[in-house]
């Protein structure tokens, strides 16, 4: 074969295999991978790569559906079916198949993927050219990317703790939640993290801020601290499917509940916009 693919027990050409729509990799980038070269029927440094692969999966609570030795045998067997003498050997495991939800069923079986194709190694005697760029790989929270593994893990941890959301922070500054924005009320002023590369600009949050302006509530889009969060009169969590929730507990301690009047005014204004737009009369139906 020119190239070979494997998915959950099925083997074929890469263009032939079909992946279920609800494989979580499609929604969350929810998986881990490893890769190496193959030469003359041998997967190079197979044990080292398998050790790293299983370590990565364990760190994310992903269950690989076969033991390490069996996977090594599978990779070697598949490699022997591909034309050529030098190959690119790639494999990954996704968390599995389930309806789209950040929280996943505990212990769900993962789905194994393999792809092997002919390849060649570059000549080490031929020099290459380089450029430099700032390392911003962890500063793209403002992009609604499919790579949501940190949010998935935070949401799952919250579910295990019996709470509904996780608030992220950097260097003591509150940013956002695992899949929501978080804002606070203090002394009648609405505070929210500015729309920069550290948070996703929430549509629901934006409309809530507009509601505050209509209500004459002062809005401060500026960084605030964990201490500010703990001392807030109200903590407000917003997303496109939960417009204006409020918190009663933070890290096991009571939170909010000190400015219900302002909170209710904001909630009413946000919900009224929803009702006017959709013709609905309740968020519960």
Tab-separated table of C-alpha atoms in Angstrom:
chain	number	residue	atom	x	y	z
A	1	UNK	CA	0.000	0.000	0.000
A	2	UNK	CA	1.100	3.575	-0.615
A	3	UNK	CA	-0.194	4.585	2.823
A	4	UNK	CA	-2.235	2.898	5.532
A	5	UNK	CA	-4.674	4.104	8.147
A	6	UNK	CA	-6.233	2.503	11.197
A	7	UNK	CA	-9.208	3.680	13.243
A	8	UNK	CA	-10.762	1.702	16.084
A	9	UNK	CA	-9.968	-1.691	14.579
A	10	UNK	CA	-10.626	-0.814	10.930
A	11	UNK	CA	-7.771	-0.719	8.404
A	12	UNK	CA	-7.726	0.901	4.986
A	13	UNK	CA	-6.316	3.695	2.882
A	14	UNK	CA	-6.476	7.093	4.656
A	15	UNK	CA	-9.155	8.351	2.273
A	16	UNK	CA	-11.320	5.293	2.902
A	17	UNK	CA	-11.674	5.300	6.685
A	18	UNK	CA	-14.570	7.200	8.212
A	19	UNK	CA	-14.456	8.748	11.707
A	20	UNK	CA	-17.717	9.093	13.703
A	21	UNK	CA	-19.011	12.649	13.860
A	22	UNK	CA	-19.124	12.586	17.682
A	23	UNK	CA	-15.478	11.649	18.149
A	24	UNK	CA	-14.422	14.302	20.665
A	25	UNK	CA	-11.348	15.208	18.648
A	26	UNK	CA	-13.658	17.051	16.253
A	27	UNK	CA	-15.048	19.330	18.958
A	28	UNK	CA	-12.198	19.734	21.432
A	29	UNK	CA	-8.937	18.517	19.883
A	30	UNK	CA	-9.337	16.009	22.711
A	31	UNK	CA	-6.480	13.581	22.260
A	32	UNK	CA	-2.740	12.993	22.315
A	33	UNK	CA	-0.358	11.726	19.677
A	34	UNK	CA	3.150	10.539	19.002
A	35	UNK	CA	5.199	10.043	15.860
A	36	UNK	CA	8.509	8.671	14.672
A	37	UNK	CA	10.088	7.204	11.564
A	38	UNK	CA	10.029	3.635	10.321
A	39	UNK	CA	12.922	2.068	8.459
A	40	UNK	CA	13.218	-1.416	7.006
A	41	UNK	CA	10.136	-2.583	8.882
A	42	UNK	CA	11.222	-1.237	12.277
A	43	UNK	CA	9.545	1.580	14.218
A	44	UNK	CA	12.458	3.711	15.356
A	45	UNK	CA	12.822	4.084	19.141
A	46	UNK	CA	9.441	2.397	19.551
A	47	UNK	CA	9.656	1.890	23.320
A	48	UNK	CA	10.602	5.516	23.997
A	49	UNK	CA	7.742	6.818	21.874
A	50	UNK	CA	5.222	4.441	23.411
A	51	UNK	CA	6.326	5.458	26.919
A	52	UNK	CA	5.774	9.129	26.060
A	53	UNK	CA	2.441	8.369	24.387
A	54	UNK	CA	1.046	6.494	27.383
A	55	UNK	CA	2.369	9.151	29.759
A	56	UNK	CA	0.626	11.898	27.758
A	57	UNK	CA	-2.654	9.977	27.715
A	58	UNK	CA	-2.500	9.290	31.442
A	59	UNK	CA	-1.918	12.978	32.177
A	60	UNK	CA	-5.211	13.798	30.434
A	61	UNK	CA	-7.174	10.825	31.808
A	62	UNK	CA	-7.489	9.332	28.308
A	63	UNK	CA	-7.822	5.548	28.169
A	64	UNK	CA	-5.813	3.885	25.392
A	65	UNK	CA	-7.807	0.841	24.250
A	66	UNK	CA	-4.872	-1.600	24.182
A	67	UNK	CA	-1.794	-2.393	26.216
A	68	UNK	CA	1.566	-0.912	25.297
A	69	UNK	CA	3.024	-4.151	23.922
A	70	UNK	CA	-0.031	-4.782	21.747
A	71	UNK	CA	0.143	-1.276	20.306
A	72	UNK	CA	3.821	-1.780	19.490
A	73	UNK	CA	2.941	-4.985	17.638
A	74	UNK	CA	0.131	-3.219	15.762
A	75	UNK	CA	2.401	-0.386	14.629
A	76	UNK	CA	5.071	-2.814	13.461
A	77	UNK	CA	2.531	-4.954	11.611
A	78	UNK	CA	0.968	-1.962	9.851
A	79	UNK	CA	4.395	-0.620	8.938
A	80	UNK	CA	5.147	-3.874	7.111
A	81	UNK	CA	2.133	-3.340	4.837
A	82	UNK	CA	3.297	0.015	3.433
A	83	UNK	CA	5.452	0.361	0.321
A	84	UNK	CA	8.984	1.711	0.602
A	85	UNK	CA	11.802	1.421	3.122
A	86	UNK	CA	11.514	4.693	5.077
A	87	UNK	CA	8.232	5.877	6.577
A	88	UNK	CA	6.473	8.426	8.734
A	89	UNK	CA	4.700	6.579	11.573
A	90	UNK	CA	1.982	8.534	13.382
A	91	UNK	CA	-0.540	7.443	15.981
A	92	UNK	CA	-3.000	9.157	18.295
A	93	UNK	CA	-5.731	8.359	20.768
A	94	UNK	CA	-8.825	10.498	21.240
A	95	UNK	CA	-10.946	10.465	24.353
A	96	UNK	CA	-13.696	8.672	22.452
A	97	UNK	CA	-17.207	9.140	21.151
A	98	UNK	CA	-19.829	11.080	23.058
A	99	UNK	CA	-22.258	13.960	22.624
A	100	UNK	CA	-20.516	17.341	22.634
A	101	UNK	CA	-20.010	18.357	26.251
A	102	UNK	CA	-16.926	19.665	28.017
A	103	UNK	CA	-17.562	17.137	30.801
A	104	UNK	CA	-17.068	13.529	29.718
A	105	UNK	CA	-18.171	10.174	31.187
A	106	UNK	CA	-15.537	8.774	33.521
A	107	UNK	CA	-13.593	5.846	32.089
A	108	UNK	CA	-14.910	6.180	28.537
A	109	UNK	CA	-12.885	4.088	26.058
A	110	UNK	CA	-10.521	5.994	23.811
A	111	UNK	CA	-10.297	5.613	20.049
A	112	UNK	CA	-6.954	4.708	18.502
A	113	UNK	CA	-5.797	6.151	15.160
A	114	UNK	CA	-2.692	5.190	13.146
A	115	UNK	CA	-1.358	6.599	9.879
A	116	UNK	CA	1.790	5.372	8.107
A	117	UNK	CA	3.096	6.687	4.792
A	118	UNK	CA	6.370	6.630	2.856
A	119	UNK	CA	8.782	9.352	3.889
A	120	UNK	CA	12.407	10.370	3.665
A	121	UNK	CA	14.885	11.962	6.025
A	122	UNK	CA	16.379	15.309	5.076
A	123	UNK	CA	20.070	15.436	4.235
A	124	UNK	CA	21.874	16.704	7.360
A	125	UNK	CA	24.629	18.164	5.181
A	126	UNK	CA	22.194	20.632	3.595
A	127	UNK	CA	21.817	23.749	5.778
A	128	UNK	CA	18.435	25.247	6.601
A	129	UNK	CA	17.312	28.862	7.174
A	130	UNK	CA	15.624	30.134	10.341
A	131	UNK	CA	13.617	33.112	11.567
A	132	UNK	CA	12.628	34.165	15.071
A	133	UNK	CA	9.188	34.961	16.478
A	134	UNK	CA	7.730	35.609	19.933
A	135	UNK	CA	6.477	32.461	21.639
A	136	UNK	CA	2.758	33.188	21.963
A	137	UNK	CA	1.534	29.585	21.930
A	138	UNK	CA	-0.190	30.015	25.288
A	139	UNK	CA	-1.550	33.482	24.573
A	140	UNK	CA	-4.340	32.740	22.149
A	141	UNK	CA	-7.281	32.509	24.516
A	142	UNK	CA	-8.990	35.177	22.417
A	143	UNK	CA	-9.367	32.679	19.543
A	144	UNK	CA	-12.278	30.250	19.749
A	145	UNK	CA	-10.097	27.331	18.723
A	146	UNK	CA	-11.048	23.648	18.705
A	147	UNK	CA	-8.047	22.883	20.915
A	148	UNK	CA	-9.950	22.958	24.196
A	149	UNK	CA	-8.161	20.316	26.232
A	150	UNK	CA	-7.266	22.651	29.167
A	151	UNK	CA	-10.905	23.719	29.358
A	152	UNK	CA	-12.077	20.103	29.127
A	153	UNK	CA	-9.817	19.055	32.005
A	154	UNK	CA	-10.885	22.024	34.138
A	155	UNK	CA	-14.568	21.332	33.447
A	156	UNK	CA	-14.141	17.670	34.350
A	157	UNK	CA	-12.348	18.569	37.588
A	158	UNK	CA	-15.160	20.968	38.470
A	159	UNK	CA	-17.720	18.226	37.881
A	160	UNK	CA	-15.785	15.858	40.126
A	161	UNK	CA	-15.771	18.503	42.847
A	162	UNK	CA	-19.512	19.014	42.506
A	163	UNK	CA	-19.229	22.594	41.242
A	164	UNK	CA	-20.286	24.122	37.938
A	165	UNK	CA	-17.310	26.140	36.691
A	166	UNK	CA	-13.599	26.784	37.099
A	167	UNK	CA	-12.206	30.332	37.230
A	168	UNK	CA	-8.784	30.687	35.613
A	169	UNK	CA	-6.170	33.167	36.797
A	170	UNK	CA	-2.633	34.167	35.795
A	171	UNK	CA	-0.194	35.641	38.295
A	172	UNK	CA	-3.066	36.450	40.641
A	173	UNK	CA	-5.165	38.129	37.919
A	174	UNK	CA	-8.549	36.627	37.093
A	175	UNK	CA	-8.987	35.970	33.359
A	176	UNK	CA	-11.997	33.817	32.496
A	177	UNK	CA	-13.645	30.475	33.249
A	178	UNK	CA	-13.181	27.119	31.565
A	179	UNK	CA	-16.033	27.844	29.155
A	180	UNK	CA	-17.490	31.139	30.337
A	181	UNK	CA	-16.564	34.732	31.098
A	182	UNK	CA	-16.516	35.927	34.702
A	183	UNK	CA	-17.169	39.472	35.918
A	184	UNK	CA	-17.855	41.052	39.298
A	185	UNK	CA	-19.898	43.775	40.951
A	186	UNK	CA	-18.276	45.843	43.688
A	187	UNK	CA	-19.782	48.967	45.239
A	188	UNK	CA	-22.174	49.277	42.318
A	189	UNK	CA	-19.401	49.108	39.690
A	190	UNK	CA	-19.204	46.316	37.100
A	191	UNK	CA	-15.640	44.973	36.593
A	192	UNK	CA	-14.513	42.617	33.829
A	193	UNK	CA	-11.192	41.597	32.326
A	194	UNK	CA	-10.431	43.583	29.155
A	195	UNK	CA	-10.710	41.904	25.769
A	196	UNK	CA	-7.090	40.981	25.111
A	197	UNK	CA	-5.209	37.809	24.160
A	198	UNK	CA	-5.797	36.265	27.610
A	199	UNK	CA	-9.558	35.800	27.265
A	200	UNK	CA	-12.164	35.039	24.644
A	201	UNK	CA	-14.303	38.087	23.917
A	202	UNK	CA	-17.675	36.818	25.076
A	203	UNK	CA	-20.698	37.844	23.025
A	204	UNK	CA	-22.923	37.379	26.074
A	205	UNK	CA	-20.522	39.422	28.187
A	206	UNK	CA	-20.466	42.188	25.580
A	207	UNK	CA	-24.266	42.423	25.602
A	208	UNK	CA	-24.298	42.354	29.398
A	209	UNK	CA	-21.922	45.331	29.417
A	210	UNK	CA	-24.220	47.123	26.989
A	211	UNK	CA	-27.098	46.408	29.383
A	212	UNK	CA	-25.060	47.944	32.212
A	213	UNK	CA	-24.577	51.111	30.167
A	214	UNK	CA	-28.314	51.296	29.514
A	215	UNK	CA	-28.935	50.905	33.250
A	216	UNK	CA	-26.417	53.611	34.161
A	217	UNK	CA	-24.077	51.132	35.888
A	218	UNK	CA	-20.417	52.130	35.752
A	219	UNK	CA	-18.333	49.609	33.786
A	220	UNK	CA	-14.597	49.099	34.326
A	221	UNK	CA	-12.925	46.756	31.839
A	222	UNK	CA	-9.648	46.266	33.673
A	223	UNK	CA	-7.757	43.375	35.257
A	224	UNK	CA	-8.867	42.413	38.746
A	225	UNK	CA	-7.336	40.031	41.246
A	226	UNK	CA	-8.325	36.853	43.037
A	227	UNK	CA	-8.724	38.929	46.184
A	228	UNK	CA	-11.123	41.198	44.284
A	229	UNK	CA	-13.058	38.134	43.181
A	230	UNK	CA	-13.329	36.838	46.738
A	231	UNK	CA	-14.427	40.236	48.045
A	232	UNK	CA	-16.902	40.942	45.235
A	233	UNK	CA	-20.477	41.869	46.047
A	234	UNK	CA	-21.589	39.616	43.185
A	235	UNK	CA	-19.767	37.219	40.847
A	236	UNK	CA	-21.388	36.952	37.418
A	237	UNK	CA	-20.666	34.146	34.950
A	238	UNK	CA	-21.778	34.481	31.327
A	239	UNK	CA	-21.672	32.414	28.171
A	240	UNK	CA	-23.684	32.123	24.988
A	241	UNK	CA	-25.839	29.422	26.587
A	242	UNK	CA	-25.952	30.894	30.115
A	243	UNK	CA	-26.410	34.634	29.880
A	244	UNK	CA	-26.105	35.901	33.442
A	245	UNK	CA	-25.492	33.345	36.178
A	246	UNK	CA	-24.223	34.331	39.608
A	247	UNK	CA	-22.066	32.494	42.117
A	248	UNK	CA	-22.801	31.713	45.758
A	249	UNK	CA	-19.569	29.850	46.501
A	250	UNK	CA	-15.892	30.166	45.593
A	251	UNK	CA	-13.313	27.562	46.625
A	252	UNK	CA	-15.739	26.250	49.229
A	253	UNK	CA	-16.376	29.645	50.856
A	254	UNK	CA	-19.540	31.765	50.550
A	255	UNK	CA	-19.369	34.317	47.745
A	256	UNK	CA	-21.534	37.101	46.378
A	257	UNK	CA	-25.056	37.753	47.536
A	258	UNK	CA	-24.322	41.323	48.635
A	259	UNK	CA	-25.906	43.328	45.814
A	260	UNK	CA	-28.948	41.368	44.632
A	261	UNK	CA	-30.736	44.486	43.414
A	262	UNK	CA	-28.085	45.467	40.877
A	263	UNK	CA	-27.611	41.852	39.876
A	264	UNK	CA	-31.336	41.402	39.243
A	265	UNK	CA	-31.497	44.594	37.179
A	266	UNK	CA	-28.688	43.335	34.940
A	267	UNK	CA	-30.239	39.879	34.647
A	268	UNK	CA	-33.633	41.329	33.743
A	269	UNK	CA	-32.114	43.587	31.075
A	270	UNK	CA	-30.101	40.741	29.540
A	271	UNK	CA	-33.075	38.381	29.504
A	272	UNK	CA	-35.378	41.018	28.072
A	273	UNK	CA	-33.054	41.426	25.116
A	274	UNK	CA	-33.233	37.644	24.603
A	275	UNK	CA	-37.033	37.655	24.841
A	276	UNK	CA	-37.356	40.584	22.441
A	277	UNK	CA	-35.028	38.949	19.920
A	278	UNK	CA	-36.479	35.424	20.015
A	279	UNK	CA	-40.087	35.929	21.002
A	280	UNK	CA	-39.598	33.551	23.917
A	281	UNK	CA	-41.078	34.346	27.314
A	282	UNK	CA	-38.884	32.155	29.523
A	283	UNK	CA	-35.417	30.647	29.532
A	284	UNK	CA	-36.816	27.459	31.026
A	285	UNK	CA	-38.842	26.271	28.020
